[in-house]
């Protein structure tokens, strides 16, 4: 079963790759979809995702990251959050708190532990909340997605990506930047 290939967003993946990258729930979800075990609600969600993605062309329509473009063909989360991101409603409590933190902090450096596809890392740069974004993400595929999204949004020179979070890397980043800025930790 792990040798079968699944076509997702213009690329073939083995079920093993999906499992290793996104976990058991994503792998099971894809198996169920492949064999037609998808309920009406999930079909409707997928249809809405496609419609909104097509209409917005990957550009965020509302919220603090309005105007930012998301490479909607690639995602570390399988695209399940694309609609809420494009409509500006994705984790609004986090976004609102980031705005508050940057307004009350003189240092405009953003540290993102568990950067995933770089939504917040690039968003705070795009919206001019931050001047620099230091990211820690273990998923190598996510590094490429972050770089592509940063390039699309013209902030590739303001972003740094590290593979693993280590005390030494944090200290090096802090030494280069100076005082700590705003930190977001989203590591499972």
mmCIF file of C-alpha atoms in Angstrom:
data_model
loop_
_atom_site.group_PDB
_atom_site.id
_atom_site.type_symbol
_atom_site.label_atom_id
_atom_site.label_comp_id
_atom_site.label_asym_id
_atom_site.label_seq_id
_atom_site.Cartn_x
_atom_site.Cartn_y
_atom_site.Cartn_z
ATOM 1 C CA UNK A 1 0.000 0.000 0.000
ATOM 2 C CA UNK A 2 2.855 2.431 0.741
ATOM 3 C CA UNK A 3 4.134 2.038 -2.826
ATOM 4 C CA UNK A 4 1.005 3.435 -4.452
ATOM 5 C CA UNK A 5 1.259 7.012 -5.749
ATOM 6 C CA UNK A 6 -1.189 9.800 -5.061
ATOM 7 C CA UNK A 7 -1.438 12.857 -7.289
ATOM 8 C CA UNK A 8 -1.771 16.060 -5.268
ATOM 9 C CA UNK A 9 -1.494 19.575 -6.573
ATOM 10 C CA UNK A 10 0.471 18.809 -9.740
ATOM 11 C CA UNK A 11 2.865 16.289 -8.176
ATOM 12 C CA UNK A 12 2.914 12.579 -7.350
ATOM 13 C CA UNK A 13 3.588 11.529 -3.778
ATOM 14 C CA UNK A 14 3.848 8.106 -2.200
ATOM 15 C CA UNK A 15 1.588 7.436 0.703
ATOM 16 C CA UNK A 16 4.742 6.966 2.778
ATOM 17 C CA UNK A 17 5.860 10.541 1.906
ATOM 18 C CA UNK A 18 2.459 11.898 2.935
ATOM 19 C CA UNK A 19 2.613 9.918 6.184
ATOM 20 C CA UNK A 20 6.157 11.057 6.988
ATOM 21 C CA UNK A 21 5.471 14.690 6.124
ATOM 22 C CA UNK A 22 1.928 15.257 7.396
ATOM 23 C CA UNK A 23 1.192 12.355 9.746
ATOM 24 C CA UNK A 24 -1.324 9.559 9.965
ATOM 25 C CA UNK A 25 -4.465 11.707 9.738
ATOM 26 C CA UNK A 26 -3.421 13.241 6.408
ATOM 27 C CA UNK A 27 -2.428 9.828 5.033
ATOM 28 C CA UNK A 28 -5.754 8.287 6.062
ATOM 29 C CA UNK A 29 -7.675 11.243 4.685
ATOM 30 C CA UNK A 30 -6.007 10.781 1.297
ATOM 31 C CA UNK A 31 -6.652 7.036 1.265
ATOM 32 C CA UNK A 32 -10.305 7.645 2.057
ATOM 33 C CA UNK A 33 -10.515 10.266 -0.698
ATOM 34 C CA UNK A 34 -8.800 8.001 -3.214
ATOM 35 C CA UNK A 35 -11.281 5.188 -2.595
ATOM 36 C CA UNK A 36 -14.308 7.473 -2.575
ATOM 37 C CA UNK A 37 -14.936 7.506 1.178
ATOM 38 C CA UNK A 38 -15.406 11.233 1.368
ATOM 39 C CA UNK A 39 -18.581 12.639 2.834
ATOM 40 C CA UNK A 40 -20.734 15.450 1.453
ATOM 41 C CA UNK A 41 -19.370 18.027 3.898
ATOM 42 C CA UNK A 42 -15.775 17.288 2.874
ATOM 43 C CA UNK A 43 -16.750 17.465 -0.810
ATOM 44 C CA UNK A 44 -18.355 20.836 -0.197
ATOM 45 C CA UNK A 45 -15.246 22.079 1.664
ATOM 46 C CA UNK A 46 -13.011 21.023 -1.223
ATOM 47 C CA UNK A 47 -15.320 22.694 -3.722
ATOM 48 C CA UNK A 48 -15.381 25.937 -1.707
ATOM 49 C CA UNK A 49 -11.567 25.818 -1.367
ATOM 50 C CA UNK A 50 -11.202 25.522 -5.139
ATOM 51 C CA UNK A 51 -13.672 28.341 -5.856
ATOM 52 C CA UNK A 52 -12.119 30.780 -3.373
ATOM 53 C CA UNK A 53 -8.572 29.926 -4.438
ATOM 54 C CA UNK A 54 -9.477 30.459 -8.086
ATOM 55 C CA UNK A 55 -11.322 33.739 -7.460
ATOM 56 C CA UNK A 56 -8.592 35.231 -5.261
ATOM 57 C CA UNK A 57 -5.684 33.869 -7.345
ATOM 58 C CA UNK A 58 -3.833 33.209 -4.106
ATOM 59 C CA UNK A 59 -4.003 36.804 -2.864
ATOM 60 C CA UNK A 60 -5.211 37.419 0.697
ATOM 61 C CA UNK A 61 -8.342 39.565 0.543
ATOM 62 C CA UNK A 62 -8.812 40.843 4.118
ATOM 63 C CA UNK A 63 -7.015 41.198 7.432
ATOM 64 C CA UNK A 64 -3.554 42.384 8.389
ATOM 65 C CA UNK A 65 -1.874 40.441 5.553
ATOM 66 C CA UNK A 66 -4.248 41.782 2.870
ATOM 67 C CA UNK A 67 -2.551 41.786 -0.530
ATOM 68 C CA UNK A 68 0.023 39.125 0.370
ATOM 69 C CA UNK A 69 0.230 36.276 -2.135
ATOM 70 C CA UNK A 70 0.287 32.649 -1.038
ATOM 71 C CA UNK A 71 1.759 29.947 -3.250
ATOM 72 C CA UNK A 72 -1.480 27.973 -3.043
ATOM 73 C CA UNK A 73 -0.154 25.054 -5.099
ATOM 74 C CA UNK A 74 2.168 23.976 -2.289
ATOM 75 C CA UNK A 75 1.510 23.734 1.407
ATOM 76 C CA UNK A 76 2.912 21.902 4.392
ATOM 77 C CA UNK A 77 -0.627 21.286 5.636
ATOM 78 C CA UNK A 78 -2.141 19.931 2.441
ATOM 79 C CA UNK A 79 -4.033 23.155 1.702
ATOM 80 C CA UNK A 80 -6.645 22.605 4.404
ATOM 81 C CA UNK A 81 -6.302 26.158 5.727
ATOM 82 C CA UNK A 82 -6.041 27.976 2.403
ATOM 83 C CA UNK A 83 -9.599 29.364 2.415
ATOM 84 C CA UNK A 84 -9.371 30.939 5.864
ATOM 85 C CA UNK A 85 -5.940 32.383 4.993
ATOM 86 C CA UNK A 86 -7.136 33.871 1.698
ATOM 87 C CA UNK A 87 -10.165 35.409 3.399
ATOM 88 C CA UNK A 88 -8.023 36.836 6.218
ATOM 89 C CA UNK A 89 -9.671 34.859 9.004
ATOM 90 C CA UNK A 90 -6.968 32.287 9.724
ATOM 91 C CA UNK A 91 -6.137 32.313 13.448
ATOM 92 C CA UNK A 92 -7.267 35.933 13.815
ATOM 93 C CA UNK A 93 -6.533 35.932 17.545
ATOM 94 C CA UNK A 94 -2.869 35.169 16.730
ATOM 95 C CA UNK A 95 -2.724 37.850 14.022
ATOM 96 C CA UNK A 96 -4.315 40.446 16.287
ATOM 97 C CA UNK A 97 -1.902 39.624 19.087
ATOM 98 C CA UNK A 98 1.071 39.906 16.685
ATOM 99 C CA UNK A 99 -0.068 43.412 15.735
ATOM 100 C CA UNK A 100 -0.268 44.340 19.421
ATOM 101 C CA UNK A 101 3.162 42.825 20.171
ATOM 102 C CA UNK A 102 4.871 44.665 17.314
ATOM 103 C CA UNK A 103 3.225 47.964 18.244
ATOM 104 C CA UNK A 104 4.491 47.657 21.822
ATOM 105 C CA UNK A 105 7.974 46.330 20.949
ATOM 106 C CA UNK A 106 10.783 48.516 19.588
ATOM 107 C CA UNK A 107 12.649 45.591 18.024
ATOM 108 C CA UNK A 108 10.987 44.625 14.748
ATOM 109 C CA UNK A 109 12.513 41.141 14.458
ATOM 110 C CA UNK A 110 10.130 38.191 14.257
ATOM 111 C CA UNK A 111 11.128 34.734 15.501
ATOM 112 C CA UNK A 112 8.947 31.865 14.317
ATOM 113 C CA UNK A 113 9.456 28.449 15.908
ATOM 114 C CA UNK A 114 7.557 25.997 13.698
ATOM 115 C CA UNK A 115 7.272 28.234 10.632
ATOM 116 C CA UNK A 116 5.454 25.680 8.399
ATOM 117 C CA UNK A 117 4.765 27.412 5.045
ATOM 118 C CA UNK A 118 5.779 30.852 6.340
ATOM 119 C CA UNK A 119 2.322 32.415 6.546
ATOM 120 C CA UNK A 120 3.149 34.482 9.637
ATOM 121 C CA UNK A 121 6.851 34.875 8.828
ATOM 122 C CA UNK A 122 6.144 36.461 5.473
ATOM 123 C CA UNK A 123 2.920 38.140 6.574
ATOM 124 C CA UNK A 124 4.605 40.268 9.244
ATOM 125 C CA UNK A 125 7.232 41.344 6.696
ATOM 126 C CA UNK A 126 4.669 42.039 3.975
ATOM 127 C CA UNK A 127 2.510 44.118 6.310
ATOM 128 C CA UNK A 128 5.597 46.028 7.528
ATOM 129 C CA UNK A 129 5.125 44.911 11.129
ATOM 130 C CA UNK A 130 8.610 43.328 11.119
ATOM 131 C CA UNK A 131 11.922 44.162 9.464
ATOM 132 C CA UNK A 132 13.429 40.676 9.750
ATOM 133 C CA UNK A 133 12.045 37.171 10.150
ATOM 134 C CA UNK A 134 14.068 34.360 11.748
ATOM 135 C CA UNK A 135 12.433 30.970 11.192
ATOM 136 C CA UNK A 136 12.961 27.514 12.615
ATOM 137 C CA UNK A 137 11.348 24.630 10.735
ATOM 138 C CA UNK A 138 12.445 20.980 10.590
ATOM 139 C CA UNK A 139 10.465 20.094 7.443
ATOM 140 C CA UNK A 140 12.831 20.563 4.467
ATOM 141 C CA UNK A 141 9.906 20.902 2.026
ATOM 142 C CA UNK A 142 8.655 23.828 4.114
ATOM 143 C CA UNK A 143 11.990 25.632 3.591
ATOM 144 C CA UNK A 144 11.400 25.661 -0.172
ATOM 145 C CA UNK A 145 7.801 26.814 0.261
ATOM 146 C CA UNK A 146 8.878 29.641 2.591
ATOM 147 C CA UNK A 147 11.550 30.730 0.099
ATOM 148 C CA UNK A 148 9.053 30.695 -2.795
ATOM 149 C CA UNK A 149 6.462 32.648 -0.799
ATOM 150 C CA UNK A 150 9.099 35.148 0.340
ATOM 151 C CA UNK A 151 10.233 35.592 -3.267
ATOM 152 C CA UNK A 152 6.650 36.105 -4.502
ATOM 153 C CA UNK A 153 6.137 38.797 -1.827
ATOM 154 C CA UNK A 154 9.523 40.484 -2.393
ATOM 155 C CA UNK A 155 10.891 39.891 1.101
ATOM 156 C CA UNK A 156 13.411 37.105 0.469
ATOM 157 C CA UNK A 157 16.306 39.251 1.757
ATOM 158 C CA UNK A 158 14.604 39.784 5.120
ATOM 159 C CA UNK A 159 14.070 36.120 5.959
ATOM 160 C CA UNK A 160 16.355 33.481 7.464
ATOM 161 C CA UNK A 161 15.443 29.797 7.829
ATOM 162 C CA UNK A 162 17.088 27.320 10.181
ATOM 163 C CA UNK A 163 16.452 23.588 10.181
ATOM 164 C CA UNK A 164 16.314 22.712 13.852
ATOM 165 C CA UNK A 165 15.825 24.777 16.953
ATOM 166 C CA UNK A 166 18.958 24.614 19.045
ATOM 167 C CA UNK A 167 20.200 26.827 21.828
ATOM 168 C CA UNK A 168 23.297 27.680 19.764
ATOM 169 C CA UNK A 169 21.258 28.769 16.713
ATOM 170 C CA UNK A 170 18.990 30.912 18.862
ATOM 171 C CA UNK A 171 21.981 32.575 20.511
ATOM 172 C CA UNK A 172 23.645 33.195 17.119
ATOM 173 C CA UNK A 173 20.442 34.723 15.750
ATOM 174 C CA UNK A 174 20.028 36.915 18.836
ATOM 175 C CA UNK A 175 23.681 37.973 18.701
ATOM 176 C CA UNK A 176 23.339 39.073 15.075
ATOM 177 C CA UNK A 177 20.080 40.911 15.617
ATOM 178 C CA UNK A 178 20.587 42.278 19.107
ATOM 179 C CA UNK A 179 17.614 42.512 21.430
ATOM 180 C CA UNK A 180 14.859 39.917 21.111
ATOM 181 C CA UNK A 181 11.785 40.897 19.146
ATOM 182 C CA UNK A 182 8.442 39.108 18.843
ATOM 183 C CA UNK A 183 8.388 35.341 19.138
ATOM 184 C CA UNK A 184 5.746 32.885 17.882
ATOM 185 C CA UNK A 185 6.009 29.228 18.877
ATOM 186 C CA UNK A 186 3.820 26.774 16.969
ATOM 187 C CA UNK A 187 5.588 23.444 17.371
ATOM 188 C CA UNK A 188 3.686 20.188 17.747
#
